[in-house]
Amino acid sequence: MSDSAARDRDAAESASAFAHPVVAPDRTAAYGDHPDQVIDFYAPRDGRTAAPLVVLLHGGAWRAPYDRAHVSPLADFLARRGFAVASVEYRRGGEAPGGEGSGGDPVAGRWPETFDDVAAALDAVPALAARELPEADVRRIVVTGHSAGGHLALWAAARHVLPEGSPWHLPAPPPLRGVVALAPIADFATAVELGVCGGAVTQLLGGGGESGVGLDPGRTAQADPAALLPTGIATAIVHGEDDIVVPLAVSEAYADAAAKSGEVVGVTLLGDVGHFPLIDPAADACAIVAEEITQLAW
């Protein structure tokens, strides 16, 4: 496929994924005082109780214009598949003074607030879900996320591997059934090499040091999923073979790093699929995502 054809298809897939109306949650609860520190809860549409709980982390290159609204149709899709869903909002880039990144895009992410929020949200989910969504079985939690949200999902499952001095370190693995990462920004060195999302990783972490990829090495050690292995938590990746937003090579690099650490990461490759069908309820890829979550949850 030519570059222009690939761009045209990506634009069409993006338009389809973003065309769905926003689906209002059944309940919303705060896990902090900032307006972005909230979680939307969706009850299983089939009325079941003790439903597995899917924690959903949206993508958007950690940039402020992209919030949880664009994955609300995915949250509803999963709820219609019998899951309880907790869709997490978190602070993103673009609010800092001079908050424009390369190419005129808002800055990607806020350090340390993006990570503060994801850690706090995941810690709060069991109690909030028990209160707001009694249909959820908080003993069966699967974390999923798309793109930058896929990075955050992998990171959230690896907090026990963080250096002990990290403010986000957990003394034991989080109580998760597993992680399903959708086209995740999973290996920072590869993402930087490929210029993923207009230099978003470099903006997220800041430069400096001798990391070899121009990233702050202290921050990289705390934020790069490929540096936080093995986790001991069941992990699956779903990635479109024709993704030009987060190329497949990024997930392949993460899977290779996992294998070198002695851990097997399942990678499901979807042929003739780009970046956005994974979150598009109208696409066949979305059903495959639900099946991957089902395999870990039940």
mmCIF file of C-alpha atoms in Angstrom:
data_model
loop_
_atom_site.group_PDB
_atom_site.id
_atom_site.type_symbol
_atom_site.label_atom_id
_atom_site.label_comp_id
_atom_site.label_asym_id
_atom_site.label_seq_id
_atom_site.Cartn_x
_atom_site.Cartn_y
_atom_site.Cartn_z
ATOM 1 C CA MET A 1 0.000 0.000 0.000
ATOM 2 C CA SER A 2 1.346 3.431 -0.926
ATOM 3 C CA ASP A 3 1.924 6.063 1.760
ATOM 4 C CA SER A 4 -0.932 8.181 0.424
ATOM 5 C CA ALA A 5 -3.313 5.203 0.412
ATOM 6 C CA ALA A 6 -2.282 4.326 3.961
ATOM 7 C CA ARG A 7 -2.946 7.894 5.082
ATOM 8 C CA ASP A 8 -6.311 7.901 3.354
ATOM 9 C CA ARG A 9 -7.329 4.675 5.046
ATOM 10 C CA ASP A 10 -6.141 5.930 8.419
ATOM 11 C CA ALA A 11 -8.242 9.066 7.966
ATOM 12 C CA ALA A 12 -11.295 6.981 7.076
ATOM 13 C CA GLU A 13 -10.793 4.658 10.044
ATOM 14 C CA SER A 14 -10.327 7.606 12.363
ATOM 15 C CA ALA A 15 -13.469 9.288 11.054
ATOM 16 C CA SER A 16 -15.467 6.100 11.622
ATOM 17 C CA ALA A 17 -14.182 5.633 15.183
ATOM 18 C CA PHE A 18 -14.918 9.247 16.130
ATOM 19 C CA ALA A 19 -18.328 9.385 14.422
ATOM 20 C CA HIS A 20 -20.197 7.584 17.194
ATOM 21 C CA PRO A 21 -22.211 9.712 19.619
ATOM 22 C CA VAL A 22 -20.806 10.079 23.097
ATOM 23 C CA VAL A 23 -22.443 7.578 25.450
ATOM 24 C CA ALA A 24 -23.226 8.972 28.891
ATOM 25 C CA PRO A 25 -22.091 6.830 31.812
ATOM 26 C CA ASP A 26 -24.455 5.380 34.363
ATOM 27 C CA ARG A 27 -22.485 7.011 37.175
ATOM 28 C CA THR A 28 -19.395 9.173 37.619
ATOM 29 C CA ALA A 29 -17.204 9.375 40.710
ATOM 30 C CA ALA A 30 -14.179 11.481 41.622
ATOM 31 C CA TYR A 31 -10.909 9.993 42.823
ATOM 32 C CA GLY A 32 -9.342 13.406 43.519
ATOM 33 C CA ASP A 33 -10.026 17.126 43.588
ATOM 34 C CA HIS A 34 -8.955 18.068 40.046
ATOM 35 C CA PRO A 35 -11.762 18.156 37.434
ATOM 36 C CA ASP A 36 -9.937 15.505 35.402
ATOM 37 C CA GLN A 37 -9.701 13.102 38.346
ATOM 38 C CA VAL A 38 -12.929 11.247 37.622
ATOM 39 C CA ILE A 39 -14.068 7.782 36.575
ATOM 40 C CA ASP A 40 -17.142 7.025 34.469
ATOM 41 C CA PHE A 41 -18.901 3.766 35.313
ATOM 42 C CA TYR A 42 -20.963 1.715 32.860
ATOM 43 C CA ALA A 43 -23.121 -1.135 34.153
ATOM 44 C CA PRO A 44 -23.386 -4.393 32.193
ATOM 45 C CA ARG A 45 -26.300 -3.995 29.819
ATOM 46 C CA ASP A 46 -27.540 -7.557 30.260
ATOM 47 C CA GLY A 47 -28.355 -6.955 33.915
ATOM 48 C CA ARG A 48 -25.889 -9.496 35.172
ATOM 49 C CA THR A 49 -24.280 -9.202 38.575
ATOM 50 C CA ALA A 50 -20.725 -10.098 39.577
ATOM 51 C CA ALA A 51 -19.585 -8.962 36.126
ATOM 52 C CA PRO A 52 -15.858 -8.680 35.438
ATOM 53 C CA LEU A 53 -14.675 -5.080 35.644
ATOM 54 C CA VAL A 54 -12.796 -3.558 32.716
ATOM 55 C CA VAL A 55 -10.733 -0.483 33.577
ATOM 56 C CA LEU A 56 -10.462 1.547 30.371
ATOM 57 C CA LEU A 57 -7.689 4.100 29.751
ATOM 58 C CA HIS A 58 -8.184 6.298 26.710
ATOM 59 C CA GLY A 59 -5.474 7.331 24.272
ATOM 60 C CA GLY A 60 -4.719 10.543 22.438
ATOM 61 C CA ALA A 61 -0.942 10.856 22.855
ATOM 62 C CA TRP A 62 -1.413 12.025 26.474
ATOM 63 C CA ARG A 63 -2.615 15.361 25.037
ATOM 64 C CA ALA A 64 -5.387 17.486 26.529
ATOM 65 C CA PRO A 65 -7.724 17.725 23.500
ATOM 66 C CA TYR A 66 -8.372 13.979 23.704
ATOM 67 C CA ASP A 67 -10.419 12.881 26.687
ATOM 68 C CA ARG A 68 -12.440 9.853 27.734
ATOM 69 C CA ALA A 69 -15.462 10.933 25.676
ATOM 70 C CA HIS A 70 -14.029 9.423 22.502
ATOM 71 C CA VAL A 71 -13.887 5.932 24.044
ATOM 72 C CA SER A 72 -17.367 6.102 25.575
ATOM 73 C CA PRO A 73 -18.790 4.123 22.617
ATOM 74 C CA LEU A 74 -16.179 1.436 23.348
ATOM 75 C CA ALA A 75 -17.150 1.474 27.034
ATOM 76 C CA ASP A 76 -20.788 0.997 26.022
ATOM 77 C CA PHE A 77 -19.813 -1.765 23.577
ATOM 78 C CA LEU A 78 -18.040 -3.644 26.371
ATOM 79 C CA ALA A 79 -20.974 -3.084 28.716
ATOM 80 C CA ARG A 80 -23.213 -4.649 26.065
ATOM 81 C CA ARG A 81 -20.874 -7.639 26.101
ATOM 82 C CA GLY A 82 -21.621 -8.159 29.786
ATOM 83 C CA PHE A 83 -18.734 -6.279 31.376
ATOM 84 C CA ALA A 84 -18.821 -3.604 34.006
ATOM 85 C CA VAL A 85 -16.602 -0.737 32.829
ATOM 86 C CA ALA A 86 -14.656 1.988 34.614
ATOM 87 C CA SER A 87 -13.442 4.627 32.143
ATOM 88 C CA VAL A 88 -10.681 6.710 33.706
ATOM 89 C CA GLU A 89 -9.910 10.358 33.055
ATOM 90 C CA TYR A 90 -6.497 11.757 33.946
ATOM 91 C CA ARG A 91 -4.529 14.951 33.543
ATOM 92 C CA ARG A 92 -2.923 15.381 30.144
ATOM 93 C CA GLY A 93 -0.588 17.865 28.467
ATOM 94 C CA GLY A 94 -1.311 21.287 27.078
ATOM 95 C CA GLU A 95 -2.165 23.162 30.255
ATOM 96 C CA ALA A 96 1.346 24.248 31.152
ATOM 97 C CA PRO A 97 2.616 27.717 30.110
ATOM 98 C CA GLY A 98 3.737 27.630 26.504
ATOM 99 C CA GLY A 99 2.019 24.287 26.177
ATOM 100 C CA GLU A 100 2.554 23.683 22.495
ATOM 101 C CA GLY A 101 4.713 20.862 21.280
ATOM 102 C CA SER A 102 6.427 20.246 17.973
ATOM 103 C CA GLY A 103 4.260 20.812 14.937
ATOM 104 C CA GLY A 104 1.846 22.973 16.886
ATOM 105 C CA ASP A 105 0.379 20.059 18.847
ATOM 106 C CA PRO A 106 -0.350 20.446 22.567
ATOM 107 C CA VAL A 107 2.359 19.068 24.812
ATOM 108 C CA ALA A 108 2.018 15.350 25.471
ATOM 109 C CA GLY A 109 1.423 14.509 29.097
ATOM 110 C CA ARG A 110 2.182 16.179 32.395
ATOM 111 C CA TRP A 111 4.987 14.988 34.610
ATOM 112 C CA PRO A 112 4.302 13.746 37.214
ATOM 113 C CA GLU A 113 0.549 14.436 37.206
ATOM 114 C CA THR A 114 -0.409 11.991 34.434
ATOM 115 C CA PHE A 115 1.199 9.152 36.356
ATOM 116 C CA ASP A 116 -0.056 10.431 39.720
ATOM 117 C CA ASP A 117 -3.590 10.255 38.380
ATOM 118 C CA VAL A 118 -3.414 6.816 36.796
ATOM 119 C CA ALA A 119 -1.875 5.366 39.952
ATOM 120 C CA ALA A 120 -4.478 7.051 42.161
ATOM 121 C CA ALA A 121 -7.348 6.001 39.903
ATOM 122 C CA LEU A 122 -6.305 2.347 39.809
ATOM 123 C CA ASP A 123 -5.872 2.342 43.579
ATOM 124 C CA ALA A 124 -9.331 3.866 44.007
ATOM 125 C CA VAL A 125 -11.202 1.698 41.495
ATOM 126 C CA PRO A 126 -12.095 -1.257 43.763
ATOM 127 C CA ALA A 127 -13.690 0.889 46.463
ATOM 128 C CA LEU A 128 -15.377 3.272 44.024
ATOM 129 C CA ALA A 129 -16.726 0.437 41.908
ATOM 130 C CA ALA A 130 -18.052 -1.359 44.978
ATOM 131 C CA ARG A 131 -19.938 1.821 45.884
ATOM 132 C CA GLU A 132 -21.015 3.079 42.464
ATOM 133 C CA LEU A 133 -21.337 -0.124 40.474
ATOM 134 C CA PRO A 134 -22.452 -3.043 42.649
ATOM 135 C CA GLU A 135 -22.831 -5.131 39.487
ATOM 136 C CA ALA A 136 -19.015 -5.251 39.221
ATOM 137 C CA ASP A 137 -16.882 -8.073 40.575
ATOM 138 C CA VAL A 138 -13.798 -6.217 41.774
ATOM 139 C CA ARG A 139 -11.998 -9.536 42.198
ATOM 140 C CA ARG A 140 -11.908 -9.840 38.397
ATOM 141 C CA ILE A 141 -10.342 -6.688 36.981
ATOM 142 C CA VAL A 142 -8.811 -6.415 33.518
ATOM 143 C CA VAL A 143 -7.092 -3.196 32.479
ATOM 144 C CA THR A 144 -7.226 -2.127 28.849
ATOM 145 C CA GLY A 145 -6.176 0.975 26.987
ATOM 146 C CA HIS A 146 -5.605 2.244 23.468
ATOM 147 C CA SER A 147 -2.443 3.871 22.117
ATOM 148 C CA ALA A 148 -1.150 6.166 24.893
ATOM 149 C CA GLY A 149 -3.804 4.556 27.076
ATOM 150 C CA GLY A 150 -2.291 1.190 26.183
ATOM 151 C CA HIS A 151 1.005 2.487 27.525
ATOM 152 C CA LEU A 152 -0.728 3.542 30.740
ATOM 153 C CA ALA A 153 -2.440 0.156 31.059
ATOM 154 C CA LEU A 154 0.894 -1.666 30.793
ATOM 155 C CA TRP A 155 2.453 0.797 33.216
ATOM 156 C CA ALA A 156 -0.360 0.426 35.752
ATOM 157 C CA ALA A 157 0.198 -3.328 35.792
ATOM 158 C CA ALA A 158 3.935 -2.903 36.347
ATOM 159 C CA ARG A 159 4.018 -0.567 39.348
ATOM 160 C CA HIS A 160 5.430 -3.293 41.590
ATOM 161 C CA VAL A 161 8.455 -3.406 39.251
ATOM 162 C CA LEU A 162 9.142 0.315 39.622
ATOM 163 C CA PRO A 163 12.231 1.371 41.583
ATOM 164 C CA GLU A 164 11.443 1.331 45.294
ATOM 165 C CA GLY A 165 12.056 5.073 45.518
ATOM 166 C CA SER A 166 9.346 5.790 42.960
ATOM 167 C CA PRO A 167 6.217 7.475 44.373
ATOM 168 C CA TRP A 168 4.110 5.022 42.347
ATOM 169 C CA HIS A 169 5.847 1.841 43.506
ATOM 170 C CA LEU A 170 3.636 -0.945 44.843
ATOM 171 C CA PRO A 171 5.096 -3.509 47.249
ATOM 172 C CA ALA A 172 3.194 -6.335 45.532
ATOM 173 C CA PRO A 173 1.616 -6.915 42.112
ATOM 174 C CA PRO A 174 -1.743 -5.183 41.662
ATOM 175 C CA PRO A 175 -4.732 -7.551 41.892
ATOM 176 C CA LEU A 176 -5.453 -7.804 38.172
ATOM 177 C CA ARG A 177 -6.621 -10.673 36.000
ATOM 178 C CA GLY A 178 -4.554 -9.197 33.212
ATOM 179 C CA VAL A 179 -3.911 -6.408 30.717
ATOM 180 C CA VAL A 180 -5.109 -6.049 27.136
ATOM 181 C CA ALA A 181 -3.116 -3.278 25.464
ATOM 182 C CA LEU A 182 -4.467 -1.974 22.141
ATOM 183 C CA ALA A 183 -1.823 -0.628 19.754
ATOM 184 C CA PRO A 184 0.122 0.571 22.811
ATOM 185 C CA ILE A 185 3.065 2.944 22.912
ATOM 186 C CA ALA A 186 4.821 0.135 24.704
ATOM 187 C CA ASP A 187 8.524 0.590 23.942
ATOM 188 C CA PHE A 188 9.772 4.151 24.238
ATOM 189 C CA ALA A 189 13.071 3.767 22.379
ATOM 190 C CA THR A 190 11.309 2.362 19.326
ATOM 191 C CA ALA A 191 8.533 4.958 19.554
ATOM 192 C CA VAL A 192 11.075 7.790 19.625
ATOM 193 C CA GLU A 193 13.020 6.278 16.741
ATOM 194 C CA LEU A 194 9.847 6.136 14.650
ATOM 195 C CA GLY A 195 8.622 9.588 15.690
ATOM 196 C CA VAL A 196 5.336 8.243 17.057
ATOM 197 C CA CYS A 197 2.654 10.903 17.556
ATOM 198 C CA GLY A 198 4.876 13.847 16.720
ATOM 199 C CA GLY A 199 7.494 13.267 19.380
ATOM 200 C CA ALA A 200 4.955 12.630 22.130
ATOM 201 C CA VAL A 201 7.230 10.374 24.185
ATOM 202 C CA THR A 202 9.977 12.989 24.310
ATOM 203 C CA GLN A 203 7.452 15.615 25.378
ATOM 204 C CA LEU A 204 6.033 13.303 28.026
ATOM 205 C CA LEU A 205 9.373 12.518 29.640
ATOM 206 C CA GLY A 206 11.592 15.462 28.753
ATOM 207 C CA GLY A 207 15.084 15.191 27.294
ATOM 208 C CA GLY A 208 18.551 14.895 28.738
ATOM 209 C CA GLY A 209 20.869 12.226 30.037
ATOM 210 C CA GLU A 210 22.684 9.461 28.210
ATOM 211 C CA SER A 211 19.781 7.151 27.443
ATOM 212 C CA GLY A 212 20.655 6.974 23.785
ATOM 213 C CA VAL A 213 17.245 8.244 22.732
ATOM 214 C CA GLY A 214 17.365 11.737 24.193
ATOM 215 C CA LEU A 215 15.050 10.980 27.104
ATOM 216 C CA ASP A 216 15.475 11.737 30.773
ATOM 217 C CA PRO A 217 16.879 8.404 32.025
ATOM 218 C CA GLY A 218 15.394 8.680 35.511
ATOM 219 C CA ARG A 219 11.930 9.269 34.114
ATOM 220 C CA THR A 220 12.351 6.597 31.459
ATOM 221 C CA ALA A 221 13.178 4.024 34.134
ATOM 222 C CA GLN A 222 9.881 4.822 35.832
ATOM 223 C CA ALA A 223 7.624 5.190 32.811
ATOM 224 C CA ASP A 224 8.740 2.926 29.944
ATOM 225 C CA PRO A 225 6.832 -0.393 30.015
ATOM 226 C CA ALA A 226 9.703 -2.107 28.196
ATOM 227 C CA ALA A 227 11.946 -1.246 31.163
ATOM 228 C CA LEU A 228 9.458 -2.691 33.669
ATOM 229 C CA LEU A 229 9.632 -6.393 32.927
ATOM 230 C CA PRO A 230 8.799 -9.066 33.845
ATOM 231 C CA THR A 231 5.536 -8.189 35.568
ATOM 232 C CA GLY A 232 4.130 -11.648 36.223
ATOM 233 C CA ILE A 233 0.708 -10.411 35.081
ATOM 234 C CA ALA A 234 -1.016 -11.920 32.061
ATOM 235 C CA THR A 235 -0.570 -9.494 29.190
ATOM 236 C CA ALA A 236 -2.047 -9.474 25.703
ATOM 237 C CA ILE A 237 -1.479 -6.970 22.915
ATOM 238 C CA VAL A 238 -3.804 -6.396 19.972
ATOM 239 C CA HIS A 239 -2.283 -4.465 17.073
ATOM 240 C CA GLY A 240 -3.287 -3.762 13.492
ATOM 241 C CA GLU A 241 -0.658 -4.781 10.978
ATOM 242 C CA ASP A 242 -1.274 -1.615 8.939
ATOM 243 C CA ASP A 243 -1.166 0.853 11.846
ATOM 244 C CA ILE A 244 0.685 4.010 10.768
ATOM 245 C CA VAL A 245 -0.006 5.945 13.981
ATOM 246 C CA VAL A 246 1.729 3.519 16.352
ATOM 247 C CA PRO A 247 3.524 1.108 14.036
ATOM 248 C CA LEU A 248 3.510 -2.589 14.859
ATOM 249 C CA ALA A 249 7.263 -2.439 15.475
ATOM 250 C CA VAL A 250 6.572 -0.700 18.803
ATOM 251 C CA SER A 251 4.578 -3.649 20.145
ATOM 252 C CA GLU A 252 7.039 -6.121 18.662
ATOM 253 C CA ALA A 253 9.883 -4.427 20.524
ATOM 254 C CA TYR A 254 7.944 -4.705 23.787
ATOM 255 C CA ALA A 255 7.161 -8.381 23.194
ATOM 256 C CA ASP A 256 10.855 -9.015 22.446
ATOM 257 C CA ALA A 257 11.872 -7.247 25.670
ATOM 258 C CA ALA A 258 9.353 -9.341 27.584
ATOM 259 C CA ALA A 259 10.723 -12.549 26.074
ATOM 260 C CA LYS A 260 14.261 -11.562 27.059
ATOM 261 C CA SER A 261 13.013 -11.064 30.614
ATOM 262 C CA GLY A 262 11.520 -14.552 30.623
ATOM 263 C CA GLU A 263 7.901 -13.479 30.156
ATOM 264 C CA VAL A 264 5.552 -14.380 27.314
ATOM 265 C CA VAL A 265 3.289 -11.626 25.993
ATOM 266 C CA GLY A 266 0.529 -12.650 23.637
ATOM 267 C CA VAL A 267 0.358 -10.537 20.483
ATOM 268 C CA THR A 268 -2.728 -10.713 18.271
ATOM 269 C CA LEU A 269 -2.078 -9.237 14.841
ATOM 270 C CA LEU A 270 -5.008 -7.991 12.802
ATOM 271 C CA GLY A 271 -4.467 -7.966 9.070
ATOM 272 C CA ASP A 272 -5.728 -5.078 6.951
ATOM 273 C CA VAL A 273 -6.376 -3.057 10.136
ATOM 274 C CA GLY A 274 -4.942 0.268 11.198
ATOM 275 C CA HIS A 275 -4.941 2.180 14.492
ATOM 276 C CA PHE A 276 -8.545 3.184 15.137
ATOM 277 C CA PRO A 277 -10.709 0.115 14.387
ATOM 278 C CA LEU A 278 -9.613 -1.296 17.758
ATOM 279 C CA ILE A 279 -11.864 1.254 19.508
ATOM 280 C CA ASP A 280 -14.583 1.431 16.847
ATOM 281 C CA PRO A 281 -17.699 -0.563 17.776
ATOM 282 C CA ALA A 282 -18.635 -0.671 14.088
ATOM 283 C CA ALA A 283 -15.399 -2.510 13.210
ATOM 284 C CA ASP A 284 -14.779 -6.246 13.410
ATOM 285 C CA ALA A 285 -11.556 -5.509 15.277
ATOM 286 C CA CYS A 286 -13.525 -4.262 18.264
ATOM 287 C CA ALA A 287 -15.167 -7.663 18.704
ATOM 288 C CA ILE A 288 -11.714 -9.254 18.740
ATOM 289 C CA VAL A 289 -10.692 -6.830 21.479
ATOM 290 C CA ALA A 290 -13.714 -7.891 23.533
ATOM 291 C CA GLU A 291 -12.791 -11.539 23.046
ATOM 292 C CA GLU A 292 -9.238 -10.918 24.262
ATOM 293 C CA ILE A 293 -10.623 -9.259 27.396
ATOM 294 C CA THR A 294 -13.060 -12.145 27.875
ATOM 295 C CA GLN A 295 -10.266 -14.707 27.806
ATOM 296 C CA LEU A 296 -8.537 -12.991 30.719
ATOM 297 C CA ALA A 297 -11.625 -12.000 32.685
ATOM 298 C CA TRP A 298 -13.500 -15.318 32.840
#
